[in-house]
Tab-separated table of C-alpha atoms and ligand atoms in Angstrom:
chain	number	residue	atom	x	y	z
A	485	UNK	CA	-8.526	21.133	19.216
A	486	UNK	CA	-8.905	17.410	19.711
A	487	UNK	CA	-8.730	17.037	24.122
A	488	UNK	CA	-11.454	13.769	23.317
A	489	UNK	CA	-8.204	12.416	20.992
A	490	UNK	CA	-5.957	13.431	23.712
A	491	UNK	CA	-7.541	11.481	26.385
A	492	UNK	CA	-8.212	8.235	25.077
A	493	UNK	CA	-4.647	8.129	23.541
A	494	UNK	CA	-3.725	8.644	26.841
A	495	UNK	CA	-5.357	5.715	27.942
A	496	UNK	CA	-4.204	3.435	25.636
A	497	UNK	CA	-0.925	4.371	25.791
A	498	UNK	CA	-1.443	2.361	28.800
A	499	UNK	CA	-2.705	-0.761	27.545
A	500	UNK	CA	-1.674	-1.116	23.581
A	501	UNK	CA	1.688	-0.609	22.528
A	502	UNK	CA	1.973	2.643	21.633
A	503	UNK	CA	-1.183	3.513	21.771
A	504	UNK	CA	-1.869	2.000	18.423
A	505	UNK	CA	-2.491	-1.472	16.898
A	506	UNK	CA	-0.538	-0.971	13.521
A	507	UNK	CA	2.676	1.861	14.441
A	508	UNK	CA	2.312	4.565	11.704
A	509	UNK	CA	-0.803	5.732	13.551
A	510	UNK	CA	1.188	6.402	16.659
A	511	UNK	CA	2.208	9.602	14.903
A	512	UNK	CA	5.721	9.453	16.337
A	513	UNK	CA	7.232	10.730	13.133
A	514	UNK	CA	5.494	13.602	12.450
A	515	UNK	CA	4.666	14.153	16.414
A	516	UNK	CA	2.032	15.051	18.361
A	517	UNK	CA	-1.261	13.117	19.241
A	518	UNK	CA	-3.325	10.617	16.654
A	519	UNK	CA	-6.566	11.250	15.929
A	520	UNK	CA	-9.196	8.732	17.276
A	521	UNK	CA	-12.094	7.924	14.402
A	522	UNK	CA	-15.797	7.749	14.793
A	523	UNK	CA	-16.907	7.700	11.519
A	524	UNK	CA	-16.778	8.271	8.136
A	525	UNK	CA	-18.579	8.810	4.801
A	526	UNK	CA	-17.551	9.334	1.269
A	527	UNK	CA	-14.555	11.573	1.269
A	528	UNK	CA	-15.006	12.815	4.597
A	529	UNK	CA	-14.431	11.638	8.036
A	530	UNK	CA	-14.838	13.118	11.698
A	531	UNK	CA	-13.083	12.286	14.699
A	532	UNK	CA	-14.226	11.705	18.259
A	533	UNK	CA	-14.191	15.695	18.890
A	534	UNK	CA	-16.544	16.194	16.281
A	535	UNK	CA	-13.724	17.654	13.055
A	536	UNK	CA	-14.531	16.870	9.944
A	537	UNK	CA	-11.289	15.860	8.257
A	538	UNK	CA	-11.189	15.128	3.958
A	539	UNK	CA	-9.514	11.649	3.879
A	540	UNK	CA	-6.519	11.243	1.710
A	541	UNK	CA	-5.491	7.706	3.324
A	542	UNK	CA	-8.702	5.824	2.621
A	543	UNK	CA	-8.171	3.177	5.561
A	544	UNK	CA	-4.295	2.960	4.014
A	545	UNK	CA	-6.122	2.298	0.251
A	546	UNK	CA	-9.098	-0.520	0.708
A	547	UNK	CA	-11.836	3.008	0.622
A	548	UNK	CA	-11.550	3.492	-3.075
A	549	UNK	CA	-15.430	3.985	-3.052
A	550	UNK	CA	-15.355	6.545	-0.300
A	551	UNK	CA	-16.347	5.477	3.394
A	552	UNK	CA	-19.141	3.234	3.835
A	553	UNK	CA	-20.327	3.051	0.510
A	554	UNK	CA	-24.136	2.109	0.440
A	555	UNK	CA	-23.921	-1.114	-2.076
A	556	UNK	CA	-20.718	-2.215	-0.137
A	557	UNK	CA	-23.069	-2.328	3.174
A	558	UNK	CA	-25.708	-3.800	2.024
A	559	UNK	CA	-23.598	-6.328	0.854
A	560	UNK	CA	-21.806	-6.909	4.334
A	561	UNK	CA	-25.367	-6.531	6.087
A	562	UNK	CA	-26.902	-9.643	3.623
A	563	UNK	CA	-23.718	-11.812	3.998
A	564	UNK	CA	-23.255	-11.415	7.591
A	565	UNK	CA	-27.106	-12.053	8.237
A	566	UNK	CA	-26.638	-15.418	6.591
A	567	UNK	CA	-23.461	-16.331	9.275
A	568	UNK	CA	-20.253	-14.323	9.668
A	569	UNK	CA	-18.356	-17.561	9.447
A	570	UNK	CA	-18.588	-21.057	8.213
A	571	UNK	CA	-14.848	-22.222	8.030
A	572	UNK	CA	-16.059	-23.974	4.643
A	573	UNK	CA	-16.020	-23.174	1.244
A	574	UNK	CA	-18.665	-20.593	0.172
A	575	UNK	CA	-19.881	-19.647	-3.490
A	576	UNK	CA	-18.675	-16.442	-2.805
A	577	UNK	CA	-15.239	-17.426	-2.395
A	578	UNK	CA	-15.274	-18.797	-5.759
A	579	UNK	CA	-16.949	-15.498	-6.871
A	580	UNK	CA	-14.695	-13.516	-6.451
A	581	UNK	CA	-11.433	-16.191	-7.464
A	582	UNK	CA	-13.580	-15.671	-10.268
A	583	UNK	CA	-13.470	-11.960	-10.727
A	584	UNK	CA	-9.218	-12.217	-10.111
A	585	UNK	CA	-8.848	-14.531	-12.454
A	586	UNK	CA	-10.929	-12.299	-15.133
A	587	UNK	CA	-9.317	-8.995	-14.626
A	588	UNK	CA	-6.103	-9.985	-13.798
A	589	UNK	CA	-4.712	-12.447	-16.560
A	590	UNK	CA	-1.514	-13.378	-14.780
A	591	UNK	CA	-3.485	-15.323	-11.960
A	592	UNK	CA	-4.592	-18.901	-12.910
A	593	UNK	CA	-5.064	-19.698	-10.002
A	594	UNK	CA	-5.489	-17.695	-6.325
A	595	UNK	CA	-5.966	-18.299	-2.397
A	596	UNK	CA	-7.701	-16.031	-0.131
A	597	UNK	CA	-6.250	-14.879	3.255
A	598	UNK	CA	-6.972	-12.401	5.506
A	599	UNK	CA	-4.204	-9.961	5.025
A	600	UNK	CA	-2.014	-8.432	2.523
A	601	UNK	CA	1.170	-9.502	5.057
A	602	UNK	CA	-0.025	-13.129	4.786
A	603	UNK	CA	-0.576	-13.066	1.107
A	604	UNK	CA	3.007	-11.938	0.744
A	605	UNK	CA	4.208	-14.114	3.344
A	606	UNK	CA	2.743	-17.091	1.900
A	607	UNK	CA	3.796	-16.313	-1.751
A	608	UNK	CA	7.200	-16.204	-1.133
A	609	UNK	CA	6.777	-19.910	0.629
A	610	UNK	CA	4.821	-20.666	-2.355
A	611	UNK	CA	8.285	-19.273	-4.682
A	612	UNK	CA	10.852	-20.997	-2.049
A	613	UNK	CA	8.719	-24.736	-2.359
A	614	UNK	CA	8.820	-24.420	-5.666
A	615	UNK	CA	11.951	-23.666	-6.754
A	616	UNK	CA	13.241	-25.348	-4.195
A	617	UNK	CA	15.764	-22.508	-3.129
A	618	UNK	CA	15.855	-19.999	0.206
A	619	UNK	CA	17.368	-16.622	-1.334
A	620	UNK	CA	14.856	-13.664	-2.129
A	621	UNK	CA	15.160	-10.437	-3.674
A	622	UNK	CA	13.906	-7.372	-1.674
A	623	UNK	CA	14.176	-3.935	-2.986
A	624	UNK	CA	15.184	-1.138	-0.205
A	625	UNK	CA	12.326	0.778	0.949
A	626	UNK	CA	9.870	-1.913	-0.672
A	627	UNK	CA	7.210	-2.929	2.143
A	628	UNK	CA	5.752	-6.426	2.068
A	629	UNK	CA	3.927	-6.463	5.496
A	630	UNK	CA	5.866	-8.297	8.300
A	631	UNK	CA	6.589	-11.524	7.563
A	632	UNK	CA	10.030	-12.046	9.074
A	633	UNK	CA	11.857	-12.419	5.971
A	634	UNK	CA	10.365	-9.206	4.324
A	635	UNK	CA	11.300	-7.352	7.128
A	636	UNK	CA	14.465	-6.578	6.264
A	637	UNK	CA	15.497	-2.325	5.137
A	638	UNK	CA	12.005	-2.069	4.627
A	639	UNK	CA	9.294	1.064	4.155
A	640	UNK	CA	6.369	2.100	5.847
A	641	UNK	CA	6.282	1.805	9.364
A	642	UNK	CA	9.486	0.794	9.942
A	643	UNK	CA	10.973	3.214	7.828
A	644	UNK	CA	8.349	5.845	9.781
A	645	UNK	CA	9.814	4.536	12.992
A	646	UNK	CA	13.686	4.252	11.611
A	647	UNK	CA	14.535	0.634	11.848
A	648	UNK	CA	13.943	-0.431	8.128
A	649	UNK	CA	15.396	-3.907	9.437
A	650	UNK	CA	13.134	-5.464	12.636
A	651	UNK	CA	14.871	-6.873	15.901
A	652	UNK	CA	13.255	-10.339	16.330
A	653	UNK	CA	14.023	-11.668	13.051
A	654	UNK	CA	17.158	-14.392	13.466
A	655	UNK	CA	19.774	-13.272	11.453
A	656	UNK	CA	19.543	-17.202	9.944
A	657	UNK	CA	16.263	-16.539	8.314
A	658	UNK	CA	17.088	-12.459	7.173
A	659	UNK	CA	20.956	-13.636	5.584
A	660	UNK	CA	19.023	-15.091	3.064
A	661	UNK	CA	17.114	-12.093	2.079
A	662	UNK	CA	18.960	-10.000	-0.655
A	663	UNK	CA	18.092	-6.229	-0.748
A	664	UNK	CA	18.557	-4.170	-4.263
A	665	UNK	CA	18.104	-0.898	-5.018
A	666	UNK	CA	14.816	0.106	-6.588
A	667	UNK	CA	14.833	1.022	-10.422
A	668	UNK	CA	18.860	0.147	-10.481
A	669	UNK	CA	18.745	-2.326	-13.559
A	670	UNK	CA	22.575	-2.483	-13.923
A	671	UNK	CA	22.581	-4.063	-9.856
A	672	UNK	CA	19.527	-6.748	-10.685
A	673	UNK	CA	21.782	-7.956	-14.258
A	674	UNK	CA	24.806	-8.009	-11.972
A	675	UNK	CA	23.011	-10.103	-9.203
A	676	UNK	CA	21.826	-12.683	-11.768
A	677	UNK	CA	24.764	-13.009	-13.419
A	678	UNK	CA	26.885	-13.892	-10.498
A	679	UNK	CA	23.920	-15.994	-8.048
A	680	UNK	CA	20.780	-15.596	-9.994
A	681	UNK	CA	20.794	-19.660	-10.012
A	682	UNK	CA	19.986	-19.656	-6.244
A	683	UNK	CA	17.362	-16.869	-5.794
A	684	UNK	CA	13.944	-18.156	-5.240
A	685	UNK	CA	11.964	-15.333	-5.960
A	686	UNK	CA	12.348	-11.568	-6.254
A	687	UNK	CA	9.238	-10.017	-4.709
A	688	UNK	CA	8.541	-6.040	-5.510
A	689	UNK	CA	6.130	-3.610	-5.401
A	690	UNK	CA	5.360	-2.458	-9.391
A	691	UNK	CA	5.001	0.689	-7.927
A	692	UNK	CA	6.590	1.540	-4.580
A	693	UNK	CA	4.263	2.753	-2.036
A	694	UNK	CA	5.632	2.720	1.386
A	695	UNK	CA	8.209	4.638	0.904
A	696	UNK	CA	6.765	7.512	0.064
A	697	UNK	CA	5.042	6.858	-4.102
A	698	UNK	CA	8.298	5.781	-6.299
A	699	UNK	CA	7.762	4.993	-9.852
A	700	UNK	CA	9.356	2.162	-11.676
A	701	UNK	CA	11.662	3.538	-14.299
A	702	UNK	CA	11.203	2.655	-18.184
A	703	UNK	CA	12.785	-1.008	-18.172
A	704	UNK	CA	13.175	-1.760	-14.730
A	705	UNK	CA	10.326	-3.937	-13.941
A	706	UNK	CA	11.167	-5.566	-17.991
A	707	UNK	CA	14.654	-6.475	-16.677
A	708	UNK	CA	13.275	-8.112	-13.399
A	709	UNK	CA	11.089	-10.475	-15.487
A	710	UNK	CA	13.788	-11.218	-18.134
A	711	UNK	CA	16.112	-12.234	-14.876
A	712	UNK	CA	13.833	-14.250	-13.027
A	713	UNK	CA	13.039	-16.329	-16.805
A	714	UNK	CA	15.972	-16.766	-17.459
A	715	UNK	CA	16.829	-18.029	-14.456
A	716	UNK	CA	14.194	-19.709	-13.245
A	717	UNK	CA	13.070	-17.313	-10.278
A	718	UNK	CA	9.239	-16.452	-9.546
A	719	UNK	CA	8.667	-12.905	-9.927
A	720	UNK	CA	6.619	-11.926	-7.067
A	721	UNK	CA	4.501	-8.509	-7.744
A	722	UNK	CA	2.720	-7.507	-4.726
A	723	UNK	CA	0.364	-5.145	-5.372
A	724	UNK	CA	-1.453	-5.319	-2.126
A	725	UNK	CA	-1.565	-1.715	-2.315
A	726	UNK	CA	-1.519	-1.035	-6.254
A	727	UNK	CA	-4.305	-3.845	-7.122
A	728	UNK	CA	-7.080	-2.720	-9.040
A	729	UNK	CA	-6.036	0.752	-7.619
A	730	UNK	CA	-4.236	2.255	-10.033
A	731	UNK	CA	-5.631	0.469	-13.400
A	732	UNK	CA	-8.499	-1.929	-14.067
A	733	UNK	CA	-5.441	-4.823	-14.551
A	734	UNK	CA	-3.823	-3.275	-11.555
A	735	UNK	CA	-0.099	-1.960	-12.294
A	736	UNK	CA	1.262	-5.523	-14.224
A	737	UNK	CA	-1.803	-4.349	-16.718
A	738	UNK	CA	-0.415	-1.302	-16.525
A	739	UNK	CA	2.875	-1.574	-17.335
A	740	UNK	CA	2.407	-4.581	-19.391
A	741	UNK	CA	4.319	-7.230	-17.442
A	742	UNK	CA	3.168	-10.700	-16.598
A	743	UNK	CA	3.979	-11.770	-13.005
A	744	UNK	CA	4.438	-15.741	-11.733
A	745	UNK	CA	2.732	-14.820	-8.563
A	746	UNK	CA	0.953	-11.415	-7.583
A	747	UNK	CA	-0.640	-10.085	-3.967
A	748	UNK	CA	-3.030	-8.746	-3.251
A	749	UNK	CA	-5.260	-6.950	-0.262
A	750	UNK	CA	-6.619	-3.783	0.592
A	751	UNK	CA	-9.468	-2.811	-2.110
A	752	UNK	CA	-10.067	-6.746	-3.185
A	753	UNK	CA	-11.343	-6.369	0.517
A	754	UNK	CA	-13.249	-2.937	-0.060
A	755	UNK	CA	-12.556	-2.148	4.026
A	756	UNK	CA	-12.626	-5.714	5.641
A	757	UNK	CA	-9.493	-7.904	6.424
A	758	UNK	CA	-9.065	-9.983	2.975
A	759	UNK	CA	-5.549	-10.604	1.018
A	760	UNK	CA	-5.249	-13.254	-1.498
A	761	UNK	CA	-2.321	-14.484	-3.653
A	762	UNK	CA	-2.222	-16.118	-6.759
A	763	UNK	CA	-0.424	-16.702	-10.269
A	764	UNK	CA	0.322	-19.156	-12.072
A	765	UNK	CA	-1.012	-22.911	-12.132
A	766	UNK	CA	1.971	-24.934	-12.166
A	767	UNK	CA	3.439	-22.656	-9.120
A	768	UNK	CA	-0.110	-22.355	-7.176
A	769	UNK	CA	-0.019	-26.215	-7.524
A	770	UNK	CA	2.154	-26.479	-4.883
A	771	UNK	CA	-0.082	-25.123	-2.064
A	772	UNK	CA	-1.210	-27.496	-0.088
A	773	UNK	CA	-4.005	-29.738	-0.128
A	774	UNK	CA	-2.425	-30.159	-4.132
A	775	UNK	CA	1.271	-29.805	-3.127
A	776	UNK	CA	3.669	-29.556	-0.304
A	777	UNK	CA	3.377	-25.833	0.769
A	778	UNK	CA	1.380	-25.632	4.301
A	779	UNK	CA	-0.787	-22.709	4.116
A	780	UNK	CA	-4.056	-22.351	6.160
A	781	UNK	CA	-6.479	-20.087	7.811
A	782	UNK	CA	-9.387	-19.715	9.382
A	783	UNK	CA	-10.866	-17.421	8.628
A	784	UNK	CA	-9.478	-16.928	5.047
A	785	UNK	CA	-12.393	-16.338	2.520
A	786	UNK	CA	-14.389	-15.132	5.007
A	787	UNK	CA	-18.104	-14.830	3.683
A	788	UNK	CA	-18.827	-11.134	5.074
A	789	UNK	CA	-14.828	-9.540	3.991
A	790	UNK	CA	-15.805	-11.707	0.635
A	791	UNK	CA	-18.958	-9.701	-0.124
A	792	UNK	CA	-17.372	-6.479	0.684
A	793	UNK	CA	-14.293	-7.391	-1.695
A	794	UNK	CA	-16.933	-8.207	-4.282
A	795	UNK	CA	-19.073	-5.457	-4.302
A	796	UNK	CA	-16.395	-3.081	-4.098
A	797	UNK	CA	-14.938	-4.952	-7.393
A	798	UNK	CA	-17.487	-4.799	-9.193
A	799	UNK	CA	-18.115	-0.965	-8.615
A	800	UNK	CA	-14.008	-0.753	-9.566
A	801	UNK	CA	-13.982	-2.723	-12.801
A	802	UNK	CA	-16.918	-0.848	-13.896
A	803	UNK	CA	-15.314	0.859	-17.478
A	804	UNK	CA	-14.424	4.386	-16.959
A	805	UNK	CA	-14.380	4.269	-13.122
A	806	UNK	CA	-10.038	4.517	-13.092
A	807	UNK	CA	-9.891	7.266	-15.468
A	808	UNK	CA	-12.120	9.401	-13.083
A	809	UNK	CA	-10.388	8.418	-10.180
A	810	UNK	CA	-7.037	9.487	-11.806
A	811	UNK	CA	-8.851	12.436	-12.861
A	812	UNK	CA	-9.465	13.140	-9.471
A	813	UNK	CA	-5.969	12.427	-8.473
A	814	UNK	CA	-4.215	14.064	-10.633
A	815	UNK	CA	-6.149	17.167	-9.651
A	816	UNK	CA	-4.896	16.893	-6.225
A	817	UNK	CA	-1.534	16.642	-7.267
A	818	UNK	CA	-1.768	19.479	-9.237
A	819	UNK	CA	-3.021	22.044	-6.328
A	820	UNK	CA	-0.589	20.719	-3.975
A	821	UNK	CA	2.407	21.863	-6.913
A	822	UNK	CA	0.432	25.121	-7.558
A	823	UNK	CA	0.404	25.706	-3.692
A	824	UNK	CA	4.241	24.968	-3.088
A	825	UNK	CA	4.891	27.219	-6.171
A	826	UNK	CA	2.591	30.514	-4.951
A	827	UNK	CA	4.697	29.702	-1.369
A	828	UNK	CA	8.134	29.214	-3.318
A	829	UNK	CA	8.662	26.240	-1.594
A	830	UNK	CA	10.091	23.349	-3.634
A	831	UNK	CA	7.769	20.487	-3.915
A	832	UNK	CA	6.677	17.951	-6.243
A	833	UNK	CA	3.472	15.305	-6.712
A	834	UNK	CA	2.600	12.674	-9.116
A	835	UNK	CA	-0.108	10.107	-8.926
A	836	UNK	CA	-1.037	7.019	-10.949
A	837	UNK	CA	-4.796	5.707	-11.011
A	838	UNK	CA	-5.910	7.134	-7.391
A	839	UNK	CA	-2.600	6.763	-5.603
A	840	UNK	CA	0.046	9.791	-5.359
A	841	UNK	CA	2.828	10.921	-3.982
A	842	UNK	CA	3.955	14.371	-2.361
A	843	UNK	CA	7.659	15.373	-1.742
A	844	UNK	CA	9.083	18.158	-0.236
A	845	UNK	CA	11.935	18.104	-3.099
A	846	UNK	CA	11.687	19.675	-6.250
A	847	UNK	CA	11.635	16.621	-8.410
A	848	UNK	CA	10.151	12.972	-7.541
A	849	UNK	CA	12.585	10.608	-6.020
A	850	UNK	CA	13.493	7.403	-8.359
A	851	UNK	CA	14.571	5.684	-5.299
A	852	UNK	CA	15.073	5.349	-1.813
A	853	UNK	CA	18.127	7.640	-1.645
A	854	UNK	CA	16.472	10.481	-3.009
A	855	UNK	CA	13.299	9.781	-0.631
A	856	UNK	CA	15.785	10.310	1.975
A	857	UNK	CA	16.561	13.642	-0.047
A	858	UNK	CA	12.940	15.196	0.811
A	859	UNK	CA	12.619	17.352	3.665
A	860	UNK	CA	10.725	15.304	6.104
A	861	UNK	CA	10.748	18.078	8.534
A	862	UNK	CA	8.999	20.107	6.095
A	863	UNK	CA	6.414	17.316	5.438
A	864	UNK	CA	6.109	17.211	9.285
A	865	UNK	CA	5.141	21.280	9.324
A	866	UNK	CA	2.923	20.663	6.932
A	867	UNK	CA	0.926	18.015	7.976
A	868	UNK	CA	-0.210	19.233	10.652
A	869	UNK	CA	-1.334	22.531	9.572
A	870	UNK	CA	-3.504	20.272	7.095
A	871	UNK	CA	-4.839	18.742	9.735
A	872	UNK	CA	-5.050	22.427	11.637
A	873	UNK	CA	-6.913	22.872	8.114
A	874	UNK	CA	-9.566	19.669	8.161
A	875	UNK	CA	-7.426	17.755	5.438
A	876	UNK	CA	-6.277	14.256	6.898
A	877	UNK	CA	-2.997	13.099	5.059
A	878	UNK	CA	-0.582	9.965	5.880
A	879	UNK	CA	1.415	10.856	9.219
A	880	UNK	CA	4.510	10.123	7.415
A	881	UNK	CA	6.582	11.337	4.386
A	882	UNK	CA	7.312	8.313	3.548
A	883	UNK	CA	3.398	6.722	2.613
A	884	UNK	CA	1.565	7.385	-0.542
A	885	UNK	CA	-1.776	9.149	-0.430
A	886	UNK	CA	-5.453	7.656	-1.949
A	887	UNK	CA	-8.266	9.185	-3.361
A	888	UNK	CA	-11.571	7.816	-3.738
A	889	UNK	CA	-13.982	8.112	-6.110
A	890	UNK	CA	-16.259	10.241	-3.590
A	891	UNK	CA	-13.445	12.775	-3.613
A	892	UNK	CA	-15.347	15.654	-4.945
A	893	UNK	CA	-14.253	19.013	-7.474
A	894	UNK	CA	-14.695	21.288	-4.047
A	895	UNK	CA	-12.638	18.800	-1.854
A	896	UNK	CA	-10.223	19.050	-4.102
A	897	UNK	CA	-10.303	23.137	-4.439
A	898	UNK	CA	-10.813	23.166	-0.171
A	899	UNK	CA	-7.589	20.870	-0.392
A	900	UNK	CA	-5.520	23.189	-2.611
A	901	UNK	CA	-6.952	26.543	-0.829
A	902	UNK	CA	-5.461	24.813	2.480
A	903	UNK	CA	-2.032	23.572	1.226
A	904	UNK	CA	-1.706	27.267	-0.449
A	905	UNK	CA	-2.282	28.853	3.276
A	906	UNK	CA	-0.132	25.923	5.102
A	907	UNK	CA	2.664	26.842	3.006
A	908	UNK	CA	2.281	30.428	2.610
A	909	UNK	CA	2.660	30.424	6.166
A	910	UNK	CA	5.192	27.923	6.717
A	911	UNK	CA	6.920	30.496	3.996
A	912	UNK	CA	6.561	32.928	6.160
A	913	UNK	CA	7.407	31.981	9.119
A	914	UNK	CA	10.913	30.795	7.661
A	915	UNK	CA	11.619	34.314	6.878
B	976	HOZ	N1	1.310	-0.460	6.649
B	976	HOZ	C1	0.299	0.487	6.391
B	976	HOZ	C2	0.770	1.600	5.529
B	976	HOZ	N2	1.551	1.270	4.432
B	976	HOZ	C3	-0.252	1.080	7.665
B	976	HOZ	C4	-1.422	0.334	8.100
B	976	HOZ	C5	-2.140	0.941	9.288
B	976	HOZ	O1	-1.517	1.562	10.132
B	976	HOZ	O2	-3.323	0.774	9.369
């Protein structure tokens, strides 16, 4: 029972589009009413009628500690107690370029911003100033926030809301975006064979996450960086959502591929509104003040988001923290497939570092086709009889999930215990 949920979404219905300020939380896919916040800890977090939900979005990835997380606090307190914004450079700032640079050896160099949708929006400036060309490389069902030119068959929210492609972009500005399909090698060769001499950049997520978790296949993220050498692209990785959550090196250290430029956002911000791109020296040189690429903000580094981002690092790159996390992960993955399989319904997870993805399909997709393949109404059924059960997933089959490191051994057993009664049920009541 949520009626406190009920009525304020009711009110702002009135006043925010929606309801909402960012439109997967409107629910509209999976139906019914959101559920309004009032706090959170660890794992867990309760809503305004007093539920206790466990968390399996995280704040959409930055909680990889768990919900206010003591050292990440104190942090924010001491920062913002010294000024919550100077519009100047701060020691911090270079603290944590600092920290990039050191885990991630692709980036050379790196700006701050305040989201991950202006770090990719920027980068592909960056990739377009540099190589002096306008076409980019999407892949369908890839998200890269909402910068117009990334808007275009994209995932998450639009793909929630079905319009992959936004109204409000000028079909000027979106001809020049190229969409591929994800993990098709043979289509990326062909591409660059016939115009790869005019594409700027191809921009991709090393591991898709907003459209539901997809995998990059053996050699597909290889063939991407042999393309864009050879023919003098910039390989854009955004890992706004991956970075530092799925490895130490975040997926390029994973999958052993070296990046011109990389984004970044969510836990580099550990819960407060930071992004940052970066890459390589001779391409970074051409942001402005050092080269002819306008990109500014003010608030970007901010000193309080900056302390959060680096205490939350440094907890993150501690050695041994991913493999519990994926630990963690993987056990949640593994109770939602024993669950499906006591129910006999066909369903399939996977995860990677503390990021995974649940389909109601027997096998994982490889691409956005076979997302479309999983049964969404299914996924809708389900969900809420998680949330019926106090576990809070993505209100959409087509978002990952995230675990933090909070995530204990009995949320995960009080996870599986209420997936295997969701489905029994939704079993049953199928006949
Ligand atoms: N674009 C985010 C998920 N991939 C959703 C952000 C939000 O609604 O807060």
């Amino acid at each position: 029972m949520r009626p406190n949920s009920e009525a304020l979404f009711e009110r702002s219905q009135k006043l925010i589009p929606g309801g909402v300020n960012s439109p997967v939380r409107a629910f509209r896919s999976v139906g019914g009413t959101p559920v309004f916040f009032e706090r959170a800890l660890g794992a867990h977090a309760w809503d305004v009628d007093g539920n206790r939900y466990i968390d399996y979005i995280g704040s959409w990835g930055p909680a990889i500690l768990g919900h206010a997380d003591p050292v990440v606090l104190a942090a924010v307190e001491r920062a913002a107690r010294n000024g919550l914004s100077f519009g100047a450079p701060t020691a911090g700032e270079l603290k944590l370029a600092e920290a990039l640079v050191a885990a991630v050896p692709s980036i050379e160099s790196v700006r701050l911003v305040s989201s991950g949708t202006e770090a990719t929006m920027s980068a592909i400036r960056v990739a377009r100033g540099f190589t002096g060309r306008s076409r980019i490389v999407k892949f369908e069902g890839c998200y890269h926030g909402h910068g117009d030119s990334l808007l275009v068959k994209a995932g998450s929210g639009a793909l929630t809301l079905g319009q992959p492609s936004s109204a409000g972009v000028p079909p000027e500005l979106a001809q020049h975006t190229l969409v591929l399909q994800y993990n098709d090698i043979e289509e990326v060769q062909r591409t660059f064979r016939e115009i790869g001499d005019t594409i700027a950049a191809v921009i991709v997520e090393p591991i898709a996450g907003n459209m539901n978790m997809v995998l990059p296949q053996p050699g597909f993220l290889q063939a991407l960086r042999e393309a864009c050498t050879r023919h003098g692209s910039v390989l854009i990785f955004d890992e706004v959502m991956t970075g530092f959550r799925v490895a130490p090196g975040s997926a390029q250290g994973l999958y052993g591929i070296v990046p011109d430029l990389s984004t970044f956002g969510k836990v580099i911000g550990g819960g407060m509104p930071l992004g940052a791109f970066g890459g390589r020296h001779d391409v970074m040189a051409f942001v402005a003040p050092t080269g002819p690429v306008y990109q500014a903000g003010t608030l970007s580094g901010n000193p309080v988001a900056v302390a959060a981002g680096l205490a939350t690092l440094e907890r993150v790159l501690e050695p041994g923290f991913h493999d519990r996390l994926s630990a963690t992960t993987r056990a949640v993955c593994d109770a939602f497939v024993a669950a499906g399989e006591a129910a006999g319904i066909a369903l399939s997870a996977q995860s990677v570092g503390g990021m995974f993805g649940l389909y109601f399909r027997a096998e994982p997709p490889k691409n956005f086709a076979e997302v479309m393949q999983c049964d969404s109404a299914r996924f809708n059924d389900f969900f809420h009889r998680m949330l019926g059960h106090g576990v809070y997933l993505a209100p959409s089959a087509y978002e990952a999930g995230f675990v933090s490191i909070t995530h204990s051994a009995e949320d995960v057993a009080a996870t599986g215990a209420a997936a295997r009664e969701a489905l029994t049920a939704m079993a049953q009541d199928r006949g």
